PDB file of C-alpha atoms in Angstrom:
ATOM      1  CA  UNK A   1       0.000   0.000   0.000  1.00  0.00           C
ATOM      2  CA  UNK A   2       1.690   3.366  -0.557  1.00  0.00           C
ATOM      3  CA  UNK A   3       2.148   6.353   1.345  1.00  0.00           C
ATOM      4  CA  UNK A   4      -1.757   7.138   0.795  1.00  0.00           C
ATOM      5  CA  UNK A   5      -3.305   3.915   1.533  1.00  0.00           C
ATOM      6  CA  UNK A   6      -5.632   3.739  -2.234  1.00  0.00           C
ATOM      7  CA  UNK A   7      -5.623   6.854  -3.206  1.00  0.00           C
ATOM      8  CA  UNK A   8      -3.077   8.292  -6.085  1.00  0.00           C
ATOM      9  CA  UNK A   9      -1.462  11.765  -6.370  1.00  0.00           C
ATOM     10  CA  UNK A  10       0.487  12.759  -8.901  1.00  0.00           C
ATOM     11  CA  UNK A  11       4.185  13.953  -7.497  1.00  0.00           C
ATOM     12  CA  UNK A  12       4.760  17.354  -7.216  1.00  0.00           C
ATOM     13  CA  UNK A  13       7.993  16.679  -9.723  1.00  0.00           C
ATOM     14  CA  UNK A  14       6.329  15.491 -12.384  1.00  0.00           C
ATOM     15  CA  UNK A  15       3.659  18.109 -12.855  1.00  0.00           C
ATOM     16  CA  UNK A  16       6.074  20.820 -12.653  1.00  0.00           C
ATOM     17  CA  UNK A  17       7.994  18.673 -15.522  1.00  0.00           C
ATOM     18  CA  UNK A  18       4.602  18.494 -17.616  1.00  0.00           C
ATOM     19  CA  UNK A  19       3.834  22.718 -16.711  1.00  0.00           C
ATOM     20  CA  UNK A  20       7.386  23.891 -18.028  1.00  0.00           C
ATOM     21  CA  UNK A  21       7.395  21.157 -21.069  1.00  0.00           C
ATOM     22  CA  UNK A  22       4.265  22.636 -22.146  1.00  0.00           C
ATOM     23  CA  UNK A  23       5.446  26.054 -21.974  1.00  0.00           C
ATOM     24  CA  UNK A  24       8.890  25.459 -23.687  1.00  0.00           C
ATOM     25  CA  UNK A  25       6.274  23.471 -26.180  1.00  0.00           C
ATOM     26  CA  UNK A  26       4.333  26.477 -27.411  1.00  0.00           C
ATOM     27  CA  UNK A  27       7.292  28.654 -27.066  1.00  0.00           C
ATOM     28  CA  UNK A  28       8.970  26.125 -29.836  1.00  0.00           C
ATOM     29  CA  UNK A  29       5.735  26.444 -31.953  1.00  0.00           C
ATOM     30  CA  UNK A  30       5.530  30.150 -31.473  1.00  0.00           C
ATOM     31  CA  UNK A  31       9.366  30.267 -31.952  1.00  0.00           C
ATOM     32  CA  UNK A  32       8.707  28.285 -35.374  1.00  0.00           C
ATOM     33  CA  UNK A  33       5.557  30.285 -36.599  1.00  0.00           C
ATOM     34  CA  UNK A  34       8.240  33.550 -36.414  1.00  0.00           C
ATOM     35  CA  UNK A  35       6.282  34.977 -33.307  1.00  0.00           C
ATOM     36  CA  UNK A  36       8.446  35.904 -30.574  1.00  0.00           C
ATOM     37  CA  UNK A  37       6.979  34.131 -27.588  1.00  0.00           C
ATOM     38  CA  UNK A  38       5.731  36.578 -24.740  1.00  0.00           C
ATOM     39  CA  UNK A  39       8.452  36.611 -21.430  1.00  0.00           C
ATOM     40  CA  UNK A  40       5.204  36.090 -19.265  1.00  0.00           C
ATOM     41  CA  UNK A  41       4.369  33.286 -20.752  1.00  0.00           C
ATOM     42  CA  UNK A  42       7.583  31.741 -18.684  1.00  0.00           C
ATOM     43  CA  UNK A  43       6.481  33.246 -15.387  1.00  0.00           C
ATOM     44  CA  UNK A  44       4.065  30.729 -14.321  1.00  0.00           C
ATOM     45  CA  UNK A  45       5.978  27.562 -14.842  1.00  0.00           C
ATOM     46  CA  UNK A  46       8.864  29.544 -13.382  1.00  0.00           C
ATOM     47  CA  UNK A  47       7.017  30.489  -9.996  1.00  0.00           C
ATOM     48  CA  UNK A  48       5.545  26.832  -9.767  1.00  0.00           C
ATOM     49  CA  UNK A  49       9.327  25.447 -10.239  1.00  0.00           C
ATOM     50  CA  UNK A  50      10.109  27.102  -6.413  1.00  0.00           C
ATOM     51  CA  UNK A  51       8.235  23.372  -5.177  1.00  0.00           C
ATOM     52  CA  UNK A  52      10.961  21.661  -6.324  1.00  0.00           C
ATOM     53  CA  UNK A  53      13.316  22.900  -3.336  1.00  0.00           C
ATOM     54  CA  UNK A  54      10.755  24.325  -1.005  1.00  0.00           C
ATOM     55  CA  UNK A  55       8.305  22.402   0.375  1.00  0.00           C
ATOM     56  CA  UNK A  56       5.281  22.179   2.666  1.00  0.00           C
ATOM     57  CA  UNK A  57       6.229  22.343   6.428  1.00  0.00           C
ATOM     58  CA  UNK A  58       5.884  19.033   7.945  1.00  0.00           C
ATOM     59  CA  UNK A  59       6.160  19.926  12.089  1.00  0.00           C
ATOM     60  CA  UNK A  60       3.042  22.275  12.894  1.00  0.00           C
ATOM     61  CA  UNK A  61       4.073  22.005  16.635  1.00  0.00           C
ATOM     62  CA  UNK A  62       7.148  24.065  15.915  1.00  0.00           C
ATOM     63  CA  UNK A  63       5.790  26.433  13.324  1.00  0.00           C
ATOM     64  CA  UNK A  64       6.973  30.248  14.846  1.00  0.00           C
ATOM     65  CA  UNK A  65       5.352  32.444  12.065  1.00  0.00           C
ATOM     66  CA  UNK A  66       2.989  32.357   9.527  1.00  0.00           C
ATOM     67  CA  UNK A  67       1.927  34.830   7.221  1.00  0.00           C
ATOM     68  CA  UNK A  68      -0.981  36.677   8.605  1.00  0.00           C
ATOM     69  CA  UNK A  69      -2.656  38.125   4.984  1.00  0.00           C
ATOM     70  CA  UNK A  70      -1.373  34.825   3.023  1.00  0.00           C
ATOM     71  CA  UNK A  71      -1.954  31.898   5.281  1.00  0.00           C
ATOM     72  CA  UNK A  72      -4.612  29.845   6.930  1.00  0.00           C
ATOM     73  CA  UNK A  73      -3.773  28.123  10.255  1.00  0.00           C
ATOM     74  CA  UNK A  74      -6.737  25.624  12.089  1.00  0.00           C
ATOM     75  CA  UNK A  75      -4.679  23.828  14.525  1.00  0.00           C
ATOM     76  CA  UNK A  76      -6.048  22.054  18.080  1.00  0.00           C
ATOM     77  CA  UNK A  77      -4.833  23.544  21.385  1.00  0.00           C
ATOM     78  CA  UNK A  78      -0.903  22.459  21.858  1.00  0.00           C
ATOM     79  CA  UNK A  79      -0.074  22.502  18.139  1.00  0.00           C
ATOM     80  CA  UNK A  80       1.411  25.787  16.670  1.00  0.00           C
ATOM     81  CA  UNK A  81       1.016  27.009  20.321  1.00  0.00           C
ATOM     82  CA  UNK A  82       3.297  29.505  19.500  1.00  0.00           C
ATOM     83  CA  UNK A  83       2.764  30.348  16.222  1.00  0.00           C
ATOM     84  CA  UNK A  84       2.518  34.088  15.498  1.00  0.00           C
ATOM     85  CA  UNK A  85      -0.505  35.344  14.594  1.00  0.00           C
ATOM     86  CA  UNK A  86      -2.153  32.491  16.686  1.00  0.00           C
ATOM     87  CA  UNK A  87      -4.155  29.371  14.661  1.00  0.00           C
ATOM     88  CA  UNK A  88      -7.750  31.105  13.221  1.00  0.00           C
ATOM     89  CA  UNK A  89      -9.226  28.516  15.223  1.00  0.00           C
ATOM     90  CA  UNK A  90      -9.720  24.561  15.550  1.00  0.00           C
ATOM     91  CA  UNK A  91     -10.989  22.074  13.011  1.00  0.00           C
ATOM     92  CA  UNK A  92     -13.630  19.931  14.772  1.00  0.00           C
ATOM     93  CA  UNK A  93     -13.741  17.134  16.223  1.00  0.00           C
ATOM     94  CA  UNK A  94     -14.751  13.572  13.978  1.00  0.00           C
ATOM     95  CA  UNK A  95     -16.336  11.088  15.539  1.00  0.00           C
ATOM     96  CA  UNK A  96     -13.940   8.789  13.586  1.00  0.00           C
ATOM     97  CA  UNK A  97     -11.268   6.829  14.258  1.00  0.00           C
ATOM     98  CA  UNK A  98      -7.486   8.579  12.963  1.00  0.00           C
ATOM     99  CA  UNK A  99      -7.102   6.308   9.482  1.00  0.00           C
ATOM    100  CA  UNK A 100     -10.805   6.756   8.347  1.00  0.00           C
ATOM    101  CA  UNK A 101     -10.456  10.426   9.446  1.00  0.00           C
ATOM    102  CA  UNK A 102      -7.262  10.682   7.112  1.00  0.00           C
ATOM    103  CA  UNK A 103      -8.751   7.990   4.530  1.00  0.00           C
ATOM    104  CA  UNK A 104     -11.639  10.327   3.683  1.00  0.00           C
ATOM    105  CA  UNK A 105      -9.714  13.472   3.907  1.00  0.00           C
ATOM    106  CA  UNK A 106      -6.806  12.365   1.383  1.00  0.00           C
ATOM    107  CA  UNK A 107      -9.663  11.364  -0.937  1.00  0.00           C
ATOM    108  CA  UNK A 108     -11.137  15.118  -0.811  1.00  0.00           C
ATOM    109  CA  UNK A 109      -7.466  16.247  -1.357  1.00  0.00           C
ATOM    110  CA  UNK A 110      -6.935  13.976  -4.384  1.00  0.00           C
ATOM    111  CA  UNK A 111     -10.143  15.100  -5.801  1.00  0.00           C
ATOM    112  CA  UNK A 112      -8.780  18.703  -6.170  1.00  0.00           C
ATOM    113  CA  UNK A 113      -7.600  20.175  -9.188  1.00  0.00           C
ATOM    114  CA  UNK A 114      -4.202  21.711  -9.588  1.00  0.00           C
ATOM    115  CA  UNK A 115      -3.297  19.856  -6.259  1.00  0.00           C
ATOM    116  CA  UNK A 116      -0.387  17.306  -6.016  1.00  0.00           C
ATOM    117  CA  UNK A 117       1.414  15.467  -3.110  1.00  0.00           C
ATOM    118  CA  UNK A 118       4.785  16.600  -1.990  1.00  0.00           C
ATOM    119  CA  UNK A 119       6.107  15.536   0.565  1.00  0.00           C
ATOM    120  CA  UNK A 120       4.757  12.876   3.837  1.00  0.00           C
ATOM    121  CA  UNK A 121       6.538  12.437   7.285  1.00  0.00           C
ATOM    122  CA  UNK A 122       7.607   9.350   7.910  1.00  0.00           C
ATOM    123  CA  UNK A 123       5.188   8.415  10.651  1.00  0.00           C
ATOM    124  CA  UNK A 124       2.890   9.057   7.711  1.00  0.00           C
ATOM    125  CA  UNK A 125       0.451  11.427   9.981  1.00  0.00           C
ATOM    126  CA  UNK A 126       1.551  14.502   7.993  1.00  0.00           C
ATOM    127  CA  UNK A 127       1.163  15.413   4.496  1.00  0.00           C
ATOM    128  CA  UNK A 128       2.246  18.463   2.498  1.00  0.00           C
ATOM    129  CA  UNK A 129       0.338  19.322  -0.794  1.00  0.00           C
ATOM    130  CA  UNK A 130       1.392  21.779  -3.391  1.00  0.00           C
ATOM    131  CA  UNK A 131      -2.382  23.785  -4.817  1.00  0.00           C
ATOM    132  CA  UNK A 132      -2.276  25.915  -7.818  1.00  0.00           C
ATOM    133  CA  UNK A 133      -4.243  28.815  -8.957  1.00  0.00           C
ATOM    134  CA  UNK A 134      -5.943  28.012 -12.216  1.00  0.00           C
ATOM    135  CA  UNK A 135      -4.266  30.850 -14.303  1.00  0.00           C
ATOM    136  CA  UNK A 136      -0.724  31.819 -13.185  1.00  0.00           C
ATOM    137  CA  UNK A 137      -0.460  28.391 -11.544  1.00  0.00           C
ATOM    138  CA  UNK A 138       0.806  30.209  -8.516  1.00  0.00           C
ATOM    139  CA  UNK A 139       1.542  27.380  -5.452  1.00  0.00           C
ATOM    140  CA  UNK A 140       0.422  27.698  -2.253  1.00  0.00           C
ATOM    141  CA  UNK A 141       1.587  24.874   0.226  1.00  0.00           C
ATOM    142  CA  UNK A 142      -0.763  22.721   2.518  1.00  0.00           C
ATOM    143  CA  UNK A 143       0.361  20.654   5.531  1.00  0.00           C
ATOM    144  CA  UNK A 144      -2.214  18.811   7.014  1.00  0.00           C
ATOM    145  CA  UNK A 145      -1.426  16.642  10.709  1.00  0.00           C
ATOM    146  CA  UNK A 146      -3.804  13.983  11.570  1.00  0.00           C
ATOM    147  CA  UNK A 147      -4.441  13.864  15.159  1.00  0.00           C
ATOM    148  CA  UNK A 148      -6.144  11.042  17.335  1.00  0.00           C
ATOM    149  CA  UNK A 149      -8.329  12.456  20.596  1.00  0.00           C
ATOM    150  CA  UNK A 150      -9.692   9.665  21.464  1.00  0.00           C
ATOM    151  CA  UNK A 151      -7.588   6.908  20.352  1.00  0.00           C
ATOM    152  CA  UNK A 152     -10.263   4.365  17.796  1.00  0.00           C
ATOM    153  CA  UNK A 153     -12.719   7.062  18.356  1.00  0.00           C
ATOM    154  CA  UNK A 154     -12.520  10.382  17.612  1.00  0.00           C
ATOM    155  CA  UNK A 155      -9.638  12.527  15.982  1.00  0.00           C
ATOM    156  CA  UNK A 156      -8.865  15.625  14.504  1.00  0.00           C
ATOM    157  CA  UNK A 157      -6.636  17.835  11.947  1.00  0.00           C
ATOM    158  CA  UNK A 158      -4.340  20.718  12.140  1.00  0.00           C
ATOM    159  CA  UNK A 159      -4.239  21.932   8.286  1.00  0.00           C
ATOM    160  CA  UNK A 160      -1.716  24.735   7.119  1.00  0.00           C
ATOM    161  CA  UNK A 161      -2.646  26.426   3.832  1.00  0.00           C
ATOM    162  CA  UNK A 162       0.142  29.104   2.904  1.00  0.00           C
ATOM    163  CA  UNK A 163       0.985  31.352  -0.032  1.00  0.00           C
ATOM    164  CA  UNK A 164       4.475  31.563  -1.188  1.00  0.00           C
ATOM    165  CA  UNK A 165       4.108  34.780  -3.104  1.00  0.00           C
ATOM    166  CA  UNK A 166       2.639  37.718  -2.350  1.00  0.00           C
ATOM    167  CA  UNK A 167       1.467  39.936   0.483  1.00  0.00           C
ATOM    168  CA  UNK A 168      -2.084  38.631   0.631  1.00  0.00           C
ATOM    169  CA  UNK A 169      -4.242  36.284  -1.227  1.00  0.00           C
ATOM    170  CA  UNK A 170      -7.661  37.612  -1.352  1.00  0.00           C
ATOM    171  CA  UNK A 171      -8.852  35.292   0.773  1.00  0.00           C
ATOM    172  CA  UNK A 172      -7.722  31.993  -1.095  1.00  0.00           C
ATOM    173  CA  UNK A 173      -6.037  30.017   1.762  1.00  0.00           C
ATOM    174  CA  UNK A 174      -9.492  30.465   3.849  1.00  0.00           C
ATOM    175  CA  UNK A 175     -11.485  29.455   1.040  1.00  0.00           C
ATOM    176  CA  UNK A 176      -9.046  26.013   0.462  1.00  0.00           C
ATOM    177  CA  UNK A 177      -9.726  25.607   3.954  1.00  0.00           C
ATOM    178  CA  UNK A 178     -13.111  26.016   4.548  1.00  0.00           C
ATOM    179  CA  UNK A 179     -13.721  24.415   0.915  1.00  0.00           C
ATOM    180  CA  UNK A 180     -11.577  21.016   1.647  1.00  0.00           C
ATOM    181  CA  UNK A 181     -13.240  20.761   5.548  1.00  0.00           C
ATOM    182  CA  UNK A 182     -16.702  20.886   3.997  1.00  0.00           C
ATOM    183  CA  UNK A 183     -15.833  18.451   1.249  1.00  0.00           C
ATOM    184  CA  UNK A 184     -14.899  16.248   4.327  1.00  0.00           C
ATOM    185  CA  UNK A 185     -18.115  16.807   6.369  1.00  0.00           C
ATOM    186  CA  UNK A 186     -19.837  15.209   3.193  1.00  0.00           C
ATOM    187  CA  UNK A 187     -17.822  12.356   3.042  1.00  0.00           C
ATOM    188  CA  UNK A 188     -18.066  11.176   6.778  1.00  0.00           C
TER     189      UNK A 188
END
């Protein structure tokens, strides 16, 4: 069974190969036509290439700062305790043991466009995802902790959803957030 019990991501790696062989692609074409390709038409895959070295973080417990405008932090009490700003609050509680809770919640992740696995501790309780914007294909990273509270009964999450550009993000890490949980609430 891999990393993600039955369900398949495709590796961070190889989309990035497939985003910047597409671009050199219709820069070739354009190249060949006699156009002179566009420069931002190499941004994107560019920006989306920074995955390769930098990757979600795996230990929320230790996590110091966030970014305040760009980020979105639910985390139970003890984990990013000292995280500056604080967690925006708690995800809630399942009434599910830890591997159905993180069964059901890979398979909302996996059902996500633009959104590919990077990297897993190797407990396998943590997972980092790389999620693209549709246009620019700008990566945000998303750690997400599986946490037992009642061990065979209940558990929880602590999920991390962070931009790696810009100042703010209009809201889009909250909206992953809030989007992915609900997906989740359906599925249990």
């Amino acid at each position: 069974m891999s990393e993600t019990g039955d369900v398949e991501f495709e590796p961070d790696a190889q989309y990035v190969a497939k985003l910047l062989a597409g671009t050199v692609g219709l820069a070739a074409i354009a190249s060949l036509a006699g156009l002179k390709p566009p420069l931002p038409l190499l941004i994107p895959p560019l920006l989306s290439a920074i995955t390769l070295v930098k990757k979600p973080e795996l230990d929320l417990s230790t996590l110091k700062t966030r970014g305040g405008m760009n980020s979105e932090l639910l985390a139970p009490a003890g984990v990013a305790a000292g995280c500056k700003p604080p967690p925006s609050g708690t995800a809630k509680v399942y009434p599910v043991d830890k591997q159905t809770l993180k069964d059901r919640f890979l398979r909302v992740i996996a059902a996500q466009p633009r959104t590919v696995l990077s990297v897993v501790s190797q407990d396998k309780e943590t997972y980092g995802f790389v999620a693209r914007s549709l246009l620019m294909q700008y990566p945000d990273l998303v750690t997400v902790s599986f946490l037992d509270v009642e061990p065979g009964q209940s558990s929880t999450l602590a999920i991390y959803s962070q931009s790696i550009y810009g100042q703010g993000d209009l809201g889009a890490n909250k909206k992953r957030v809030t989007e992915w949980l609900a997906a989740l609430d359906k599925e249990l």
